[in-house]
Amino acid sequence: MNTLFKFYVPAWLFLGLAAARMLPALWDAAQRAPAWLRVPWQAAAGVLLAGSLVFLAVGVRHRVDDRFPGARPPLGTLDATAYMTVGEYTWPDSDSVIPLRYEREAIQWLLRNVSGTPVVAEAPAGSYTVGDESVSYDYYRAGGLRVASLTGFPTFVGQHQYEQRPGDQVAERTMQAMRLFQTTDIAEARRLLAELRVGYVYIGRLERILFSADALRKFDVLVDAGELAAIYRNPDVTIYRVNRPG
């Protein structure tokens, strides 16, 4: 499947470029053809060209509405996070609305203020229990791993590592990452922060959905102990820095 879509996406781009070069030449050639051949060909070409422009006129808006109903992202920008200024989605159910503007503000802050390649702890992809339901937390529908994706900072486990490495290698690290967020044991959290070489801990709306308030409270306890520092807050996101000895 990956091979198929990774072939046809660039293939359409190259076909479009080739068509842009060939169409004027074909149009000129048609001018020299008999009318009975030229007129139907030009009419068909015109209909196809007009049809190809329909997506630009209405398709983009409908595609945005499919993911972010009613949102109108800024136009005329190369900022890949601009959609987050207006985008909202629901996960894991229709009652849980996740506004992206606060995530964007936190991610922009990280990009401006953090250098190097520190490990940023965010909820790892996997299966979780939310309420009484088992949910799949992933990169796609759930919007997981957004910090690593939008900053380039390393995190615990990439979305596709189970496809690329033996499962037992990936599973152990995934379980460690989950335990870091799930545990209420301060000593265990302290040990995992060291073992996983965490530089920053990111707690956003998704982490608050996936993990209990009691489990997340340990990070504030570690702040009081001087082992973490709460260096950024907005209405949805808190970022902690791990204070290393020395």
mmCIF file of C-alpha atoms in Angstrom:
data_model
loop_
_atom_site.group_PDB
_atom_site.id
_atom_site.type_symbol
_atom_site.label_atom_id
_atom_site.label_comp_id
_atom_site.label_asym_id
_atom_site.label_seq_id
_atom_site.Cartn_x
_atom_site.Cartn_y
_atom_site.Cartn_z
ATOM 1 C CA MET A 1 0.000 0.000 0.000
ATOM 2 C CA ASN A 2 2.761 2.456 0.904
ATOM 3 C CA THR A 3 4.555 1.679 -2.356
ATOM 4 C CA LEU A 4 1.339 2.329 -4.296
ATOM 5 C CA PHE A 5 0.478 5.747 -2.867
ATOM 6 C CA LYS A 6 4.102 6.883 -2.728
ATOM 7 C CA PHE A 7 4.234 6.193 -6.448
ATOM 8 C CA TYR A 8 0.941 7.722 -7.560
ATOM 9 C CA VAL A 9 1.238 10.968 -5.572
ATOM 10 C CA PRO A 10 4.396 12.160 -7.381
ATOM 11 C CA ALA A 11 3.173 10.483 -10.574
ATOM 12 C CA TRP A 12 0.185 12.859 -10.695
ATOM 13 C CA LEU A 13 2.504 15.824 -10.195
ATOM 14 C CA PHE A 14 4.715 14.763 -13.087
ATOM 15 C CA LEU A 15 1.699 14.031 -15.287
ATOM 16 C CA GLY A 16 0.350 17.505 -14.525
ATOM 17 C CA LEU A 17 3.651 19.123 -15.473
ATOM 18 C CA ALA A 18 3.796 17.081 -18.676
ATOM 19 C CA ALA A 19 0.207 18.027 -19.544
ATOM 20 C CA ALA A 20 0.959 21.727 -19.030
ATOM 21 C CA ARG A 21 3.783 21.425 -21.548
ATOM 22 C CA MET A 22 1.943 19.228 -24.039
ATOM 23 C CA LEU A 23 -1.480 20.907 -24.109
ATOM 24 C CA PRO A 24 -0.376 24.089 -25.942
ATOM 25 C CA ALA A 25 1.473 21.984 -28.527
ATOM 26 C CA LEU A 26 -1.539 19.730 -29.045
ATOM 27 C CA TRP A 27 -3.829 22.752 -29.265
ATOM 28 C CA ASP A 28 -1.645 24.277 -31.991
ATOM 29 C CA ALA A 29 -1.584 20.974 -33.849
ATOM 30 C CA ALA A 30 -5.377 20.773 -33.664
ATOM 31 C CA GLN A 31 -5.641 24.159 -35.383
ATOM 32 C CA ARG A 32 -4.258 22.532 -38.514
ATOM 33 C CA ALA A 33 -6.675 19.601 -38.395
ATOM 34 C CA PRO A 34 -9.953 19.452 -40.357
ATOM 35 C CA ALA A 35 -12.898 21.149 -38.640
ATOM 36 C CA TRP A 36 -14.773 17.860 -38.123
ATOM 37 C CA LEU A 37 -11.827 16.629 -36.031
ATOM 38 C CA ARG A 38 -10.648 19.917 -34.525
ATOM 39 C CA VAL A 39 -13.942 21.125 -33.040
ATOM 40 C CA PRO A 40 -14.872 17.937 -31.121
ATOM 41 C CA TRP A 41 -11.291 17.585 -29.850
ATOM 42 C CA GLN A 42 -11.106 21.184 -28.633
ATOM 43 C CA ALA A 43 -14.556 20.921 -27.046
ATOM 44 C CA ALA A 44 -13.579 17.740 -25.196
ATOM 45 C CA ALA A 45 -10.270 19.276 -24.092
ATOM 46 C CA GLY A 46 -12.088 22.370 -22.829
ATOM 47 C CA VAL A 47 -14.569 20.283 -20.826
ATOM 48 C CA LEU A 48 -11.767 18.222 -19.274
ATOM 49 C CA LEU A 49 -9.761 21.334 -18.404
ATOM 50 C CA ALA A 50 -12.786 23.020 -16.828
ATOM 51 C CA GLY A 51 -13.558 19.847 -14.903
ATOM 52 C CA SER A 52 -10.034 19.721 -13.515
ATOM 53 C CA LEU A 53 -10.496 23.217 -12.063
ATOM 54 C CA VAL A 54 -13.624 22.264 -10.126
ATOM 55 C CA PHE A 55 -11.555 20.828 -7.284
ATOM 56 C CA LEU A 56 -9.732 24.121 -6.814
ATOM 57 C CA ALA A 57 -13.037 25.980 -6.686
ATOM 58 C CA VAL A 58 -15.010 23.741 -4.328
ATOM 59 C CA GLY A 59 -13.008 20.635 -3.474
ATOM 60 C CA VAL A 60 -10.464 22.220 -1.144
ATOM 61 C CA ARG A 61 -13.176 23.742 1.048
ATOM 62 C CA HIS A 62 -15.072 20.455 1.253
ATOM 63 C CA ARG A 63 -11.846 18.602 2.066
ATOM 64 C CA VAL A 64 -11.130 21.008 4.929
ATOM 65 C CA ASP A 65 -14.719 20.664 6.168
ATOM 66 C CA ASP A 66 -14.312 16.902 6.214
ATOM 67 C CA ARG A 67 -11.655 17.244 8.917
ATOM 68 C CA PHE A 68 -12.404 20.650 10.476
ATOM 69 C CA PRO A 69 -16.082 21.528 9.854
ATOM 70 C CA GLY A 70 -16.570 25.243 9.274
ATOM 71 C CA ALA A 71 -12.880 26.119 9.680
ATOM 72 C CA ARG A 72 -11.338 28.528 7.188
ATOM 73 C CA PRO A 73 -7.545 28.393 7.468
ATOM 74 C CA PRO A 74 -5.527 31.426 6.315
ATOM 75 C CA LEU A 75 -4.708 31.553 2.613
ATOM 76 C CA GLY A 76 -1.515 32.638 0.902
ATOM 77 C CA THR A 77 0.901 31.201 3.441
ATOM 78 C CA LEU A 78 3.552 28.492 3.543
ATOM 79 C CA ASP A 79 3.075 28.049 7.300
ATOM 80 C CA ALA A 80 2.214 24.366 7.714
ATOM 81 C CA THR A 81 0.640 25.083 11.104
ATOM 82 C CA ALA A 82 -1.676 27.887 9.940
ATOM 83 C CA TYR A 83 -4.663 25.520 9.924
ATOM 84 C CA MET A 84 -4.219 25.124 13.676
ATOM 85 C CA THR A 85 -5.269 28.731 14.288
ATOM 86 C CA VAL A 86 -8.863 27.795 13.431
ATOM 87 C CA GLY A 87 -8.910 23.981 13.371
ATOM 88 C CA GLU A 88 -10.858 21.940 15.907
ATOM 89 C CA TYR A 89 -11.668 18.238 15.909
ATOM 90 C CA THR A 90 -13.330 15.713 18.205
ATOM 91 C CA TRP A 91 -11.625 12.722 19.766
ATOM 92 C CA PRO A 92 -12.205 10.090 21.093
ATOM 93 C CA ASP A 93 -15.922 10.953 20.909
ATOM 94 C CA SER A 94 -18.087 13.773 19.614
ATOM 95 C CA ASP A 95 -18.238 15.398 23.048
ATOM 96 C CA SER A 96 -14.474 15.887 23.327
ATOM 97 C CA VAL A 97 -13.563 18.952 21.268
ATOM 98 C CA ILE A 98 -9.858 19.607 20.783
ATOM 99 C CA PRO A 99 -8.973 23.157 19.666
ATOM 100 C CA LEU A 100 -5.593 23.271 17.992
ATOM 101 C CA ARG A 101 -4.709 26.920 18.543
ATOM 102 C CA TYR A 102 -3.286 26.244 22.009
ATOM 103 C CA GLU A 103 -1.225 23.333 20.687
ATOM 104 C CA ARG A 104 0.137 25.610 17.982
ATOM 105 C CA GLU A 105 1.062 28.306 20.499
ATOM 106 C CA ALA A 106 2.946 25.754 22.607
ATOM 107 C CA ILE A 107 4.695 24.228 19.606
ATOM 108 C CA GLN A 108 5.726 27.650 18.314
ATOM 109 C CA TRP A 109 7.094 28.441 21.773
ATOM 110 C CA LEU A 110 9.178 25.261 21.727
ATOM 111 C CA LEU A 111 10.581 26.117 18.310
ATOM 112 C CA ARG A 112 11.566 29.597 19.464
ATOM 113 C CA ASN A 113 12.975 28.700 22.845
ATOM 114 C CA VAL A 114 14.397 25.174 22.744
ATOM 115 C CA SER A 115 17.567 24.300 20.857
ATOM 116 C CA GLY A 116 19.352 21.036 20.188
ATOM 117 C CA THR A 117 17.548 17.701 20.044
ATOM 118 C CA PRO A 118 16.106 17.032 23.498
ATOM 119 C CA VAL A 119 13.595 14.221 23.936
ATOM 120 C CA VAL A 120 10.122 15.715 24.367
ATOM 121 C CA ALA A 121 7.804 13.345 26.220
ATOM 122 C CA GLU A 122 4.294 13.227 24.787
ATOM 123 C CA ALA A 123 1.714 10.441 24.876
ATOM 124 C CA PRO A 124 2.963 7.531 22.746
ATOM 125 C CA ALA A 125 0.719 5.961 20.128
ATOM 126 C CA GLY A 126 -1.084 2.836 21.262
ATOM 127 C CA SER A 127 -4.260 1.407 22.764
ATOM 128 C CA TYR A 128 -5.743 3.089 25.823
ATOM 129 C CA THR A 129 -8.838 2.869 27.968
ATOM 130 C CA VAL A 130 -10.754 6.144 28.171
ATOM 131 C CA GLY A 131 -13.740 5.889 30.475
ATOM 132 C CA ASP A 132 -15.116 2.443 29.752
ATOM 133 C CA GLU A 133 -13.995 2.384 26.132
ATOM 134 C CA SER A 134 -10.847 1.044 24.499
ATOM 135 C CA VAL A 135 -9.502 3.602 22.030
ATOM 136 C CA SER A 136 -6.697 3.623 19.497
ATOM 137 C CA TYR A 137 -4.485 6.670 19.852
ATOM 138 C CA ASP A 138 -2.619 7.261 16.606
ATOM 139 C CA TYR A 139 -0.974 9.808 14.360
ATOM 140 C CA TYR A 140 -3.934 10.136 12.021
ATOM 141 C CA ARG A 141 -7.457 10.467 13.432
ATOM 142 C CA ALA A 142 -6.403 11.158 17.017
ATOM 143 C CA GLY A 143 -3.722 13.670 16.045
ATOM 144 C CA GLY A 144 -1.043 12.027 18.152
ATOM 145 C CA LEU A 145 2.707 12.674 18.110
ATOM 146 C CA ARG A 146 1.991 16.242 17.067
ATOM 147 C CA VAL A 147 4.948 17.702 18.943
ATOM 148 C CA ALA A 148 7.528 15.446 17.299
ATOM 149 C CA SER A 149 5.882 15.910 13.899
ATOM 150 C CA LEU A 150 5.732 19.705 14.028
ATOM 151 C CA THR A 151 9.015 20.450 15.813
ATOM 152 C CA GLY A 152 11.380 17.690 14.734
ATOM 153 C CA PHE A 153 12.333 17.039 18.358
ATOM 154 C CA PRO A 154 12.714 13.323 19.120
ATOM 155 C CA THR A 155 10.096 11.463 21.111
ATOM 156 C CA PHE A 156 9.878 7.924 22.448
ATOM 157 C CA VAL A 157 8.493 5.829 19.589
ATOM 158 C CA GLY A 158 7.571 6.824 16.040
ATOM 159 C CA GLN A 159 4.136 5.956 14.667
ATOM 160 C CA HIS A 160 5.429 3.389 12.176
ATOM 161 C CA GLN A 161 8.127 1.702 14.232
ATOM 162 C CA TYR A 162 6.081 -1.492 14.565
ATOM 163 C CA GLU A 163 6.193 -1.774 10.769
ATOM 164 C CA GLN A 164 9.946 -1.236 10.587
ATOM 165 C CA ARG A 165 11.393 -3.112 13.584
ATOM 166 C CA PRO A 166 10.750 -6.316 15.534
ATOM 167 C CA GLY A 167 7.697 -5.866 17.730
ATOM 168 C CA ASP A 168 9.420 -6.912 20.952
ATOM 169 C CA GLN A 169 11.968 -4.107 20.558
ATOM 170 C CA VAL A 170 9.301 -1.474 20.092
ATOM 171 C CA ALA A 171 6.817 -2.813 22.644
ATOM 172 C CA GLU A 172 9.194 -2.492 25.588
ATOM 173 C CA ARG A 173 9.896 1.160 24.888
ATOM 174 C CA THR A 174 6.227 1.907 24.258
ATOM 175 C CA MET A 175 5.294 0.386 27.603
ATOM 176 C CA GLN A 176 7.977 2.447 29.357
ATOM 177 C CA ALA A 177 6.654 5.613 27.727
ATOM 178 C CA MET A 178 3.084 4.801 28.724
ATOM 179 C CA ARG A 179 4.150 4.071 32.292
ATOM 180 C CA LEU A 180 5.844 7.460 32.533
ATOM 181 C CA PHE A 181 2.449 9.093 32.074
ATOM 182 C CA GLN A 182 0.275 6.482 33.794
ATOM 183 C CA THR A 183 2.171 5.927 37.016
ATOM 184 C CA THR A 184 1.328 7.745 40.225
ATOM 185 C CA ASP A 185 4.574 6.535 41.818
ATOM 186 C CA ILE A 186 7.007 9.449 42.045
ATOM 187 C CA ALA A 187 10.054 7.187 42.291
ATOM 188 C CA GLU A 188 9.032 5.262 39.170
ATOM 189 C CA ALA A 189 8.399 8.487 37.255
ATOM 190 C CA ARG A 190 11.797 9.815 38.314
ATOM 191 C CA ARG A 191 13.481 6.598 37.145
ATOM 192 C CA LEU A 192 11.701 6.605 33.780
ATOM 193 C CA LEU A 193 12.559 10.250 33.135
ATOM 194 C CA ALA A 194 16.216 9.326 33.571
ATOM 195 C CA GLU A 195 16.105 6.040 31.620
ATOM 196 C CA LEU A 196 14.285 7.598 28.677
ATOM 197 C CA ARG A 197 16.551 10.670 28.763
ATOM 198 C CA VAL A 198 13.611 13.040 28.780
ATOM 199 C CA GLY A 199 14.432 16.717 28.381
ATOM 200 C CA TYR A 200 10.896 18.120 28.345
ATOM 201 C CA VAL A 201 7.433 16.831 29.231
ATOM 202 C CA TYR A 202 4.485 18.057 27.161
ATOM 203 C CA ILE A 203 1.001 17.849 28.680
ATOM 204 C CA GLY A 204 -1.737 18.920 26.282
ATOM 205 C CA ARG A 205 -5.435 18.216 25.821
ATOM 206 C CA LEU A 206 -4.740 14.721 24.467
ATOM 207 C CA GLU A 207 -2.627 13.746 27.477
ATOM 208 C CA ARG A 208 -5.382 14.985 29.787
ATOM 209 C CA ILE A 209 -7.864 12.773 27.938
ATOM 210 C CA LEU A 210 -5.643 9.687 28.014
ATOM 211 C CA PHE A 211 -4.278 9.896 31.553
ATOM 212 C CA SER A 212 -5.918 10.548 34.894
ATOM 213 C CA ALA A 213 -5.489 13.788 36.805
ATOM 214 C CA ASP A 214 -3.897 11.793 39.633
ATOM 215 C CA ALA A 215 -1.294 10.392 37.239
ATOM 216 C CA LEU A 216 -0.448 13.797 35.768
ATOM 217 C CA ARG A 217 -0.267 15.459 39.180
ATOM 218 C CA LYS A 218 3.116 13.826 39.790
ATOM 219 C CA PHE A 219 4.752 16.297 37.417
ATOM 220 C CA ASP A 220 3.695 19.181 39.650
ATOM 221 C CA VAL A 221 4.993 17.246 42.654
ATOM 222 C CA LEU A 222 8.351 16.963 40.886
ATOM 223 C CA VAL A 223 8.213 20.716 40.244
ATOM 224 C CA ASP A 224 7.803 21.294 43.980
ATOM 225 C CA ALA A 225 10.797 19.002 44.536
ATOM 226 C CA GLY A 226 12.887 21.068 42.120
ATOM 227 C CA GLU A 227 13.335 18.175 39.672
ATOM 228 C CA LEU A 228 11.086 19.693 36.995
ATOM 229 C CA ALA A 229 10.306 23.291 36.074
ATOM 230 C CA ALA A 230 6.981 24.388 34.558
ATOM 231 C CA ILE A 231 8.372 26.653 31.861
ATOM 232 C CA TYR A 232 5.283 27.232 29.709
ATOM 233 C CA ARG A 233 1.521 27.274 30.264
ATOM 234 C CA ASN A 234 -1.536 28.199 28.247
ATOM 235 C CA PRO A 235 -5.197 27.196 28.742
ATOM 236 C CA ASP A 236 -4.576 23.709 27.286
ATOM 237 C CA VAL A 237 -0.847 22.973 27.466
ATOM 238 C CA THR A 238 1.812 22.802 30.149
ATOM 239 C CA ILE A 239 5.457 22.167 29.293
ATOM 240 C CA TYR A 240 7.911 20.997 31.924
ATOM 241 C CA ARG A 241 11.699 21.030 31.695
ATOM 242 C CA VAL A 242 13.657 18.271 33.403
ATOM 243 C CA ASN A 243 16.300 19.773 35.683
ATOM 244 C CA ARG A 244 19.479 17.725 35.443
ATOM 245 C CA PRO A 245 21.918 17.665 38.364
ATOM 246 C CA GLY A 246 24.887 19.962 37.808
#
